[in-house]
Amino acid sequence: MKKKKKKKKEAADKEKTEEEAAEPSEFGDLPPKRKKKKKTDMLEFEKQLKEGDEVENRQDDDIFVGEGEQDVKETKVEEAWLNSDRDYTYQELLGRVFQILRQNNPELAGEKKRYTIVPPSVHREGNKKTIFANVADICKRMHRQPEHVIQFLFTELGTSGSIDGSQRLVIKGRFQQKQIENVLRRYIVEYVTCKTCKSPDTILTKENRIFFQQCESCGSTRSVSAIKSGFKAQTEKRRRQAAQ
Amino acid sequence: MSEIQNLQTYDPFADTGEEEAGQPQGYIHIRIQQRNGRKTLTTVQGLPSEYDQKKLLKAFKKEFACNGTLVQDEELGQIIQLQGDQRLKVQNFLGDNGIDKNIIKIHGF
């Protein structure tokens, strides 16, 4: 929870600069059903948090949510039994426990946050090249070395490419955003999320030529498979054998 | 949040279903490569040696209505090359004919 808050704040700060202009009108357009989580009184900061949440959710809805973490179940907590004679159900009581726990000491509730990454911004350069503009940003969010990510991208896509002056990745071949996204998704499953606890807070270290992934939240370590390119077929016309 | 974690039957010591890194043998890799224009090439690498690659290729070609060749690579052995994006078809074909789907790995976008 604490972490979430921090992250949100950072994100919010960042977004403010970018989205200040667009924000108010868009907020007005939001359908009211968005606020379905809880109706009971909230602490001040939670309200802010939720607003941040909405901003983020709206951005990520269309795209790129890390897998596994999507099933954050919000049980609807309203103390409905107060107005009636019936007994409370187990679900309701459970919800109440979590609500109180969350209100009093948020860090204990262990709320799973959705793991999100900005969508890759991909566009074409000319006819045969694709530019992947925010590699650096995505790598930073995943806490991975750009080289590693790029190597994976290239081997998976079976192409090559380079980084241009403004830290953008130029990939040979035509690729759409969705395709890059798929590959990144696989990268995250393979190299970012912890297999034991599904947390994305992991770091990748190299020891004796083998990569190890260490989880920051549960402490487990596991080795990850090296990136192997496999067979590459000849796709271009053969150059004249060593022009003499 | 509302599930009781303790009651889940989950064996922490069970195999995660994947092999250790360092011995990725036994996988069948299906890859895709872009050619000129919107043409693509599918390569199938690492097919078990008990299958006759020539016959497999023939079956692929007939089934998917595409052309293909057998390529000999020094390190990786025989590789089937097919024209066009046949990745899913190859996977289904192999799966239907008694190859464990877990050892098939699809690469590419």
PDB file of N, CA, C and O in Angstrom, chain A residues 99-163:
ATOM      1  N   GLN A  99     -11.649  -4.291   5.267  1.00  0.00           N
ATOM      2  CA  GLN A  99     -11.825  -2.850   5.212  1.00  0.00           C
ATOM      3  C   GLN A  99     -11.230  -2.182   6.435  1.00  0.00           C
ATOM      4  O   GLN A  99     -10.508  -1.192   6.346  1.00  0.00           O
ATOM      5  N   ILE A 100     -11.535  -2.754   7.580  1.00  0.00           N
ATOM      6  CA  ILE A 100     -11.029  -2.161   8.805  1.00  0.00           C
ATOM      7  C   ILE A 100      -9.514  -2.249   8.852  1.00  0.00           C
ATOM      8  O   ILE A 100      -8.819  -1.292   9.220  1.00  0.00           O
ATOM      9  N   LEU A 101      -9.041  -3.393   8.463  1.00  0.00           N
ATOM     10  CA  LEU A 101      -7.597  -3.584   8.447  1.00  0.00           C
ATOM     11  C   LEU A 101      -6.949  -2.541   7.542  1.00  0.00           C
ATOM     12  O   LEU A 101      -5.944  -1.929   7.896  1.00  0.00           O
ATOM     13  N   ARG A 102      -7.567  -2.317   6.431  1.00  0.00           N
ATOM     14  CA  ARG A 102      -6.993  -1.391   5.472  1.00  0.00           C
ATOM     15  C   ARG A 102      -7.036   0.028   5.999  1.00  0.00           C
ATOM     16  O   ARG A 102      -6.141   0.825   5.767  1.00  0.00           O
ATOM     17  N   GLN A 103      -8.119   0.326   6.699  1.00  0.00           N
ATOM     18  CA  GLN A 103      -8.227   1.686   7.218  1.00  0.00           C
ATOM     19  C   GLN A 103      -7.204   1.936   8.309  1.00  0.00           C
ATOM     20  O   GLN A 103      -6.591   2.997   8.376  1.00  0.00           O
ATOM     21  N   ASN A 104      -7.049   0.956   9.170  1.00  0.00           N
ATOM     22  CA  ASN A 104      -6.204   1.205  10.334  1.00  0.00           C
ATOM     23  C   ASN A 104      -4.718   1.061  10.038  1.00  0.00           C
ATOM     24  O   ASN A 104      -3.936   1.934  10.370  1.00  0.00           O
ATOM     25  N   ASN A 105      -4.355  -0.024   9.474  1.00  0.00           N
ATOM     26  CA  ASN A 105      -2.965  -0.101   9.029  1.00  0.00           C
ATOM     27  C   ASN A 105      -2.882  -0.657   7.618  1.00  0.00           C
ATOM     28  O   ASN A 105      -2.899  -1.861   7.409  1.00  0.00           O
ATOM     29  N   PRO A 106      -2.793   0.251   6.708  1.00  0.00           N
ATOM     30  CA  PRO A 106      -2.868  -0.088   5.295  1.00  0.00           C
ATOM     31  C   PRO A 106      -1.774  -1.062   4.853  1.00  0.00           C
ATOM     32  O   PRO A 106      -1.991  -1.860   3.951  1.00  0.00           O
ATOM     33  N   GLU A 107      -0.622  -0.990   5.499  1.00  0.00           N
ATOM     34  CA  GLU A 107       0.483  -1.802   4.972  1.00  0.00           C
ATOM     35  C   GLU A 107       0.276  -3.282   5.235  1.00  0.00           C
ATOM     36  O   GLU A 107       0.912  -4.125   4.618  1.00  0.00           O
ATOM     37  N   LEU A 108      -0.648  -3.603   6.164  1.00  0.00           N
ATOM     38  CA  LEU A 108      -0.856  -5.010   6.479  1.00  0.00           C
ATOM     39  C   LEU A 108      -1.804  -5.696   5.489  1.00  0.00           C
ATOM     40  O   LEU A 108      -1.747  -6.906   5.309  1.00  0.00           O
ATOM     41  N   ALA A 109      -2.633  -4.912   4.882  1.00  0.00           N
ATOM     42  CA  ALA A 109      -3.692  -5.516   4.082  1.00  0.00           C
ATOM     43  C   ALA A 109      -3.161  -6.199   2.837  1.00  0.00           C
ATOM     44  O   ALA A 109      -3.818  -7.042   2.258  1.00  0.00           O
ATOM     45  N   GLY A 110      -1.959  -5.815   2.451  1.00  0.00           N
ATOM     46  CA  GLY A 110      -1.337  -6.490   1.325  1.00  0.00           C
ATOM     47  C   GLY A 110      -2.169  -6.415   0.066  1.00  0.00           C
ATOM     48  O   GLY A 110      -2.387  -7.405  -0.611  1.00  0.00           O
ATOM     49  N   GLU A 111      -2.628  -5.253  -0.220  1.00  0.00           N
ATOM     50  CA  GLU A 111      -3.449  -5.139  -1.415  1.00  0.00           C
ATOM     51  C   GLU A 111      -2.579  -5.328  -2.647  1.00  0.00           C
ATOM     52  O   GLU A 111      -1.511  -4.767  -2.772  1.00  0.00           O
ATOM     53  N   LYS A 112      -3.064  -6.156  -3.510  1.00  0.00           N
ATOM     54  CA  LYS A 112      -2.307  -6.386  -4.729  1.00  0.00           C
ATOM     55  C   LYS A 112      -2.530  -5.219  -5.645  1.00  0.00           C
ATOM     56  O   LYS A 112      -3.648  -4.840  -5.926  1.00  0.00           O
ATOM     57  N   LYS A 113      -1.455  -4.693  -6.112  1.00  0.00           N
ATOM     58  CA  LYS A 113      -1.652  -3.631  -7.079  1.00  0.00           C
ATOM     59  C   LYS A 113      -1.507  -4.215  -8.474  1.00  0.00           C
ATOM     60  O   LYS A 113      -0.792  -5.185  -8.696  1.00  0.00           O
ATOM     61  N   ARG A 114      -2.194  -3.605  -9.359  1.00  0.00           N
ATOM     62  CA  ARG A 114      -2.080  -4.083 -10.726  1.00  0.00           C
ATOM     63  C   ARG A 114      -0.736  -3.659 -11.271  1.00  0.00           C
ATOM     64  O   ARG A 114      -0.272  -2.552 -11.052  1.00  0.00           O
ATOM     65  N   TYR A 115      -0.140  -4.575 -11.973  1.00  0.00           N
ATOM     66  CA  TYR A 115       1.156  -4.273 -12.534  1.00  0.00           C
ATOM     67  C   TYR A 115       0.950  -3.737 -13.926  1.00  0.00           C
ATOM     68  O   TYR A 115       0.429  -4.410 -14.797  1.00  0.00           O
ATOM     69  N   THR A 116       1.295  -2.513 -14.085  1.00  0.00           N
ATOM     70  CA  THR A 116       1.018  -1.903 -15.385  1.00  0.00           C
ATOM     71  C   THR A 116       2.272  -1.295 -15.971  1.00  0.00           C
ATOM     72  O   THR A 116       3.173  -0.861 -15.266  1.00  0.00           O
ATOM     73  N   ILE A 117       2.266  -1.259 -17.241  1.00  0.00           N
ATOM     74  CA  ILE A 117       3.365  -0.654 -17.961  1.00  0.00           C
ATOM     75  C   ILE A 117       2.765   0.231 -19.024  1.00  0.00           C
ATOM     76  O   ILE A 117       1.687  -0.037 -19.529  1.00  0.00           O
ATOM     77  N   VAL A 118       3.458   1.275 -19.327  1.00  0.00           N
ATOM     78  CA  VAL A 118       2.951   2.120 -20.401  1.00  0.00           C
ATOM     79  C   VAL A 118       2.973   1.317 -21.701  1.00  0.00           C
ATOM     80  O   VAL A 118       3.841   0.493 -21.909  1.00  0.00           O
ATOM     81  N   PRO A 119       2.001   1.571 -22.540  1.00  0.00           N
ATOM     82  CA  PRO A 119       2.012   0.877 -23.822  1.00  0.00           C
ATOM     83  C   PRO A 119       3.225   1.289 -24.640  1.00  0.00           C
ATOM     84  O   PRO A 119       3.646   2.436 -24.583  1.00  0.00           O
ATOM     85  N   PRO A 120       3.777   0.351 -25.371  1.00  0.00           N
ATOM     86  CA  PRO A 120       4.905   0.712 -26.218  1.00  0.00           C
ATOM     87  C   PRO A 120       4.442   1.621 -27.341  1.00  0.00           C
ATOM     88  O   PRO A 120       3.406   1.369 -27.944  1.00  0.00           O
ATOM     89  N   SER A 121       5.180   2.666 -27.564  1.00  0.00           N
ATOM     90  CA  SER A 121       4.790   3.553 -28.665  1.00  0.00           C
ATOM     91  C   SER A 121       5.599   3.154 -29.891  1.00  0.00           C
ATOM     92  O   SER A 121       6.816   3.245 -29.916  1.00  0.00           O
ATOM     93  N   VAL A 122       4.858   2.639 -30.845  1.00  0.00           N
ATOM     94  CA  VAL A 122       5.505   2.053 -32.008  1.00  0.00           C
ATOM     95  C   VAL A 122       5.023   2.752 -33.256  1.00  0.00           C
ATOM     96  O   VAL A 122       3.831   2.934 -33.447  1.00  0.00           O
ATOM     97  N   HIS A 123       5.939   3.184 -34.053  1.00  0.00           N
ATOM     98  CA  HIS A 123       5.515   3.707 -35.352  1.00  0.00           C
ATOM     99  C   HIS A 123       6.544   3.375 -36.412  1.00  0.00           C
ATOM    100  O   HIS A 123       7.658   2.987 -36.129  1.00  0.00           O
ATOM    101  N   ARG A 124       6.116   3.566 -37.614  1.00  0.00           N
ATOM    102  CA  ARG A 124       6.947   3.158 -38.729  1.00  0.00           C
ATOM    103  C   ARG A 124       7.879   4.267 -39.140  1.00  0.00           C
ATOM    104  O   ARG A 124       7.529   5.446 -39.100  1.00  0.00           O
ATOM    105  N   GLU A 125       9.046   3.864 -39.546  1.00  0.00           N
ATOM    106  CA  GLU A 125       9.929   4.825 -40.181  1.00  0.00           C
ATOM    107  C   GLU A 125      10.173   4.352 -41.594  1.00  0.00           C
ATOM    108  O   GLU A 125      10.734   3.281 -41.799  1.00  0.00           O
ATOM    109  N   GLY A 126       9.699   5.106 -42.510  1.00  0.00           N
ATOM    110  CA  GLY A 126       9.854   4.695 -43.892  1.00  0.00           C
ATOM    111  C   GLY A 126       9.053   3.438 -44.159  1.00  0.00           C
ATOM    112  O   GLY A 126       8.007   3.211 -43.556  1.00  0.00           O
ATOM    113  N   ASN A 127       9.580   2.619 -44.977  1.00  0.00           N
ATOM    114  CA  ASN A 127       8.820   1.461 -45.407  1.00  0.00           C
ATOM    115  C   ASN A 127       9.229   0.197 -44.677  1.00  0.00           C
ATOM    116  O   ASN A 127       8.441  -0.716 -44.494  1.00  0.00           O
ATOM    117  N   LYS A 128      10.457   0.142 -44.240  1.00  0.00           N
ATOM    118  CA  LYS A 128      10.978  -1.134 -43.779  1.00  0.00           C
ATOM    119  C   LYS A 128      11.415  -1.132 -42.330  1.00  0.00           C
ATOM    120  O   LYS A 128      11.872  -2.139 -41.824  1.00  0.00           O
ATOM    121  N   LYS A 129      11.315  -0.005 -41.682  1.00  0.00           N
ATOM    122  CA  LYS A 129      11.796   0.026 -40.301  1.00  0.00           C
ATOM    123  C   LYS A 129      10.681   0.435 -39.365  1.00  0.00           C
ATOM    124  O   LYS A 129       9.765   1.162 -39.739  1.00  0.00           O
ATOM    125  N   THR A 130      10.805  -0.025 -38.153  1.00  0.00           N
ATOM    126  CA  THR A 130       9.843   0.308 -37.128  1.00  0.00           C
ATOM    127  C   THR A 130      10.577   0.977 -35.982  1.00  0.00           C
ATOM    128  O   THR A 130      11.666   0.540 -35.617  1.00  0.00           O
ATOM    129  N   ILE A 131       9.959   2.005 -35.442  1.00  0.00           N
ATOM    130  CA  ILE A 131      10.587   2.686 -34.313  1.00  0.00           C
ATOM    131  C   ILE A 131       9.805   2.381 -33.039  1.00  0.00           C
ATOM    132  O   ILE A 131       8.591   2.484 -33.009  1.00  0.00           O
ATOM    133  N   PHE A 132      10.534   1.974 -32.058  1.00  0.00           N
ATOM    134  CA  PHE A 132       9.941   1.694 -30.758  1.00  0.00           C
ATOM    135  C   PHE A 132      10.486   2.762 -29.839  1.00  0.00           C
ATOM    136  O   PHE A 132      11.616   2.698 -29.395  1.00  0.00           O
ATOM    137  N   ALA A 133       9.646   3.779 -29.581  1.00  0.00           N
ATOM    138  CA  ALA A 133      10.184   5.006 -29.005  1.00  0.00           C
ATOM    139  C   ALA A 133      10.465   4.929 -27.507  1.00  0.00           C
ATOM    140  O   ALA A 133      11.457   5.467 -27.037  1.00  0.00           O
ATOM    141  N   ASN A 134       9.609   4.255 -26.772  1.00  0.00           N
ATOM    142  CA  ASN A 134       9.803   4.339 -25.314  1.00  0.00           C
ATOM    143  C   ASN A 134      10.405   3.077 -24.701  1.00  0.00           C
ATOM    144  O   ASN A 134       9.988   2.643 -23.646  1.00  0.00           O
ATOM    145  N   VAL A 135      11.385   2.513 -25.369  1.00  0.00           N
ATOM    146  CA  VAL A 135      12.050   1.342 -24.778  1.00  0.00           C
ATOM    147  C   VAL A 135      12.666   1.681 -23.443  1.00  0.00           C
ATOM    148  O   VAL A 135      12.518   0.925 -22.477  1.00  0.00           O
ATOM    149  N   ALA A 136      13.370   2.796 -23.425  1.00  0.00           N
ATOM    150  CA  ALA A 136      14.113   3.131 -22.218  1.00  0.00           C
ATOM    151  C   ALA A 136      13.158   3.239 -21.035  1.00  0.00           C
ATOM    152  O   ALA A 136      13.432   2.711 -19.947  1.00  0.00           O
ATOM    153  N   ASP A 137      12.045   3.894 -21.283  1.00  0.00           N
ATOM    154  CA  ASP A 137      11.066   4.081 -20.215  1.00  0.00           C
ATOM    155  C   ASP A 137      10.524   2.731 -19.725  1.00  0.00           C
ATOM    156  O   ASP A 137      10.450   2.477 -18.521  1.00  0.00           O
ATOM    157  N   ILE A 138      10.189   1.879 -20.667  1.00  0.00           N
ATOM    158  CA  ILE A 138       9.630   0.582 -20.295  1.00  0.00           C
ATOM    159  C   ILE A 138      10.660  -0.252 -19.546  1.00  0.00           C
ATOM    160  O   ILE A 138      10.347  -0.891 -18.539  1.00  0.00           O
ATOM    161  N   CYS A 139      11.881  -0.206 -20.009  1.00  0.00           N
ATOM    162  CA  CYS A 139      12.930  -0.960 -19.324  1.00  0.00           C
ATOM    163  C   CYS A 139      13.087  -0.464 -17.902  1.00  0.00           C
ATOM    164  O   CYS A 139      13.264  -1.244 -16.964  1.00  0.00           O
ATOM    165  N   LYS A 140      13.002   0.855 -17.757  1.00  0.00           N
ATOM    166  CA  LYS A 140      13.176   1.409 -16.420  1.00  0.00           C
ATOM    167  C   LYS A 140      12.047   0.931 -15.513  1.00  0.00           C
ATOM    168  O   LYS A 140      12.254   0.603 -14.355  1.00  0.00           O
ATOM    169  N   ARG A 141      10.855   0.862 -16.065  1.00  0.00           N
ATOM    170  CA  ARG A 141       9.723   0.427 -15.251  1.00  0.00           C
ATOM    171  C   ARG A 141       9.814  -1.047 -14.885  1.00  0.00           C
ATOM    172  O   ARG A 141       9.297  -1.478 -13.853  1.00  0.00           O
ATOM    173  N   MET A 142      10.430  -1.814 -15.747  1.00  0.00           N
ATOM    174  CA  MET A 142      10.563  -3.233 -15.441  1.00  0.00           C
ATOM    175  C   MET A 142      11.829  -3.527 -14.649  1.00  0.00           C
ATOM    176  O   MET A 142      12.056  -4.659 -14.246  1.00  0.00           O
ATOM    177  N   HIS A 143      12.659  -2.517 -14.457  1.00  0.00           N
ATOM    178  CA  HIS A 143      13.958  -2.673 -13.797  1.00  0.00           C
ATOM    179  C   HIS A 143      14.831  -3.672 -14.544  1.00  0.00           C
ATOM    180  O   HIS A 143      15.408  -4.576 -13.946  1.00  0.00           O
ATOM    181  N   ARG A 144      14.880  -3.545 -15.810  1.00  0.00           N
ATOM    182  CA  ARG A 144      15.722  -4.437 -16.606  1.00  0.00           C
ATOM    183  C   ARG A 144      16.688  -3.597 -17.421  1.00  0.00           C
ATOM    184  O   ARG A 144      16.419  -2.443 -17.741  1.00  0.00           O
ATOM    185  N   GLN A 145      17.801  -4.213 -17.758  1.00  0.00           N
ATOM    186  CA  GLN A 145      18.746  -3.542 -18.632  1.00  0.00           C
ATOM    187  C   GLN A 145      18.145  -3.453 -20.031  1.00  0.00           C
ATOM    188  O   GLN A 145      17.629  -4.451 -20.534  1.00  0.00           O
ATOM    189  N   PRO A 146      18.233  -2.299 -20.638  1.00  0.00           N
ATOM    190  CA  PRO A 146      17.706  -2.186 -22.001  1.00  0.00           C
ATOM    191  C   PRO A 146      18.331  -3.203 -22.944  1.00  0.00           C
ATOM    192  O   PRO A 146      17.650  -3.732 -23.825  1.00  0.00           O
ATOM    193  N   GLU A 147      19.616  -3.485 -22.734  1.00  0.00           N
ATOM    194  CA  GLU A 147      20.289  -4.424 -23.654  1.00  0.00           C
ATOM    195  C   GLU A 147      19.602  -5.786 -23.621  1.00  0.00           C
ATOM    196  O   GLU A 147      19.419  -6.425 -24.658  1.00  0.00           O
ATOM    197  N   HIS A 148      19.262  -6.199 -22.420  1.00  0.00           N
ATOM    198  CA  HIS A 148      18.632  -7.504 -22.271  1.00  0.00           C
ATOM    199  C   HIS A 148      17.287  -7.540 -22.981  1.00  0.00           C
ATOM    200  O   HIS A 148      16.980  -8.456 -23.738  1.00  0.00           O
ATOM    201  N   VAL A 149      16.504  -6.504 -22.740  1.00  0.00           N
ATOM    202  CA  VAL A 149      15.182  -6.434 -23.358  1.00  0.00           C
ATOM    203  C   VAL A 149      15.309  -6.397 -24.876  1.00  0.00           C
ATOM    204  O   VAL A 149      14.591  -7.100 -25.597  1.00  0.00           O
ATOM    205  N   ILE A 150      16.248  -5.598 -25.333  1.00  0.00           N
ATOM    206  CA  ILE A 150      16.396  -5.441 -26.775  1.00  0.00           C
ATOM    207  C   ILE A 150      16.860  -6.738 -27.410  1.00  0.00           C
ATOM    208  O   ILE A 150      16.375  -7.140 -28.473  1.00  0.00           O
ATOM    209  N   GLN A 151      17.766  -7.405 -26.719  1.00  0.00           N
ATOM    210  CA  GLN A 151      18.233  -8.687 -27.243  1.00  0.00           C
ATOM    211  C   GLN A 151      17.070  -9.660 -27.367  1.00  0.00           C
ATOM    212  O   GLN A 151      16.920 -10.364 -28.368  1.00  0.00           O
ATOM    213  N   PHE A 152      16.240  -9.664 -26.343  1.00  0.00           N
ATOM    214  CA  PHE A 152      15.082 -10.550 -26.387  1.00  0.00           C
ATOM    215  C   PHE A 152      14.158 -10.189 -27.538  1.00  0.00           C
ATOM    216  O   PHE A 152      13.710 -11.054 -28.294  1.00  0.00           O
ATOM    217  N   LEU A 153      13.901  -8.901 -27.680  1.00  0.00           N
ATOM    218  CA  LEU A 153      13.019  -8.460 -28.772  1.00  0.00           C
ATOM    219  C   LEU A 153      13.559  -8.920 -30.111  1.00  0.00           C
ATOM    220  O   LEU A 153      12.818  -9.471 -30.932  1.00  0.00           O
ATOM    221  N   PHE A 154      14.832  -8.725 -30.308  1.00  0.00           N
ATOM    222  CA  PHE A 154      15.408  -9.059 -31.610  1.00  0.00           C
ATOM    223  C   PHE A 154      15.359 -10.553 -31.874  1.00  0.00           C
ATOM    224  O   PHE A 154      15.028 -10.984 -32.977  1.00  0.00           O
ATOM    225  N   THR A 155      15.689 -11.342 -30.869  1.00  0.00           N
ATOM    226  CA  THR A 155      15.678 -12.772 -31.133  1.00  0.00           C
ATOM    227  C   THR A 155      14.258 -13.272 -31.350  1.00  0.00           C
ATOM    228  O   THR A 155      14.029 -14.152 -32.169  1.00  0.00           O
ATOM    229  N   GLU A 156      13.329 -12.712 -30.614  1.00  0.00           N
ATOM    230  CA  GLU A 156      11.955 -13.175 -30.789  1.00  0.00           C
ATOM    231  C   GLU A 156      11.397 -12.762 -32.145  1.00  0.00           C
ATOM    232  O   GLU A 156      10.691 -13.515 -32.786  1.00  0.00           O
ATOM    233  N   LEU A 157      11.706 -11.562 -32.532  1.00  0.00           N
ATOM    234  CA  LEU A 157      11.170 -11.086 -33.799  1.00  0.00           C
ATOM    235  C   LEU A 157      11.994 -11.564 -34.975  1.00  0.00           C
ATOM    236  O   LEU A 157      11.588 -11.417 -36.124  1.00  0.00           O
ATOM    237  N   GLY A 158      13.158 -12.111 -34.693  1.00  0.00           N
ATOM    238  CA  GLY A 158      13.990 -12.613 -35.765  1.00  0.00           C
ATOM    239  C   GLY A 158      14.552 -11.530 -36.658  1.00  0.00           C
ATOM    240  O   GLY A 158      14.725 -11.739 -37.845  1.00  0.00           O
ATOM    241  N   THR A 159      14.810 -10.381 -36.095  1.00  0.00           N
ATOM    242  CA  THR A 159      15.386  -9.309 -36.901  1.00  0.00           C
ATOM    243  C   THR A 159      16.578  -8.693 -36.178  1.00  0.00           C
ATOM    244  O   THR A 159      17.100  -9.246 -35.226  1.00  0.00           O
ATOM    245  N   SER A 160      16.974  -7.549 -36.662  1.00  0.00           N
ATOM    246  CA  SER A 160      18.031  -6.804 -35.999  1.00  0.00           C
ATOM    247  C   SER A 160      17.631  -5.341 -36.003  1.00  0.00           C
ATOM    248  O   SER A 160      16.577  -4.976 -36.497  1.00  0.00           O
ATOM    249  N   GLY A 161      18.491  -4.532 -35.433  1.00  0.00           N
ATOM    250  CA  GLY A 161      18.163  -3.123 -35.375  1.00  0.00           C
ATOM    251  C   GLY A 161      19.202  -2.372 -34.588  1.00  0.00           C
ATOM    252  O   GLY A 161      20.272  -2.906 -34.291  1.00  0.00           O
ATOM    253  N   SER A 162      18.876  -1.141 -34.223  1.00  0.00           N
ATOM    254  CA  SER A 162      19.849  -0.342 -33.489  1.00  0.00           C
ATOM    255  C   SER A 162      19.125   0.703 -32.674  1.00  0.00           C
ATOM    256  O   SER A 162      17.908   0.880 -32.788  1.00  0.00           O
ATOM    257  N   ILE A 163      19.890   1.386 -31.867  1.00  0.00           N
ATOM    258  CA  ILE A 163      19.318   2.481 -31.080  1.00  0.00           C
ATOM    259  C   ILE A 163      19.755   3.797 -31.707  1.00  0.00           C
ATOM    260  O   ILE A 163      20.930   3.977 -32.015  1.00  0.00           O
TER     261      ILE A 163
END
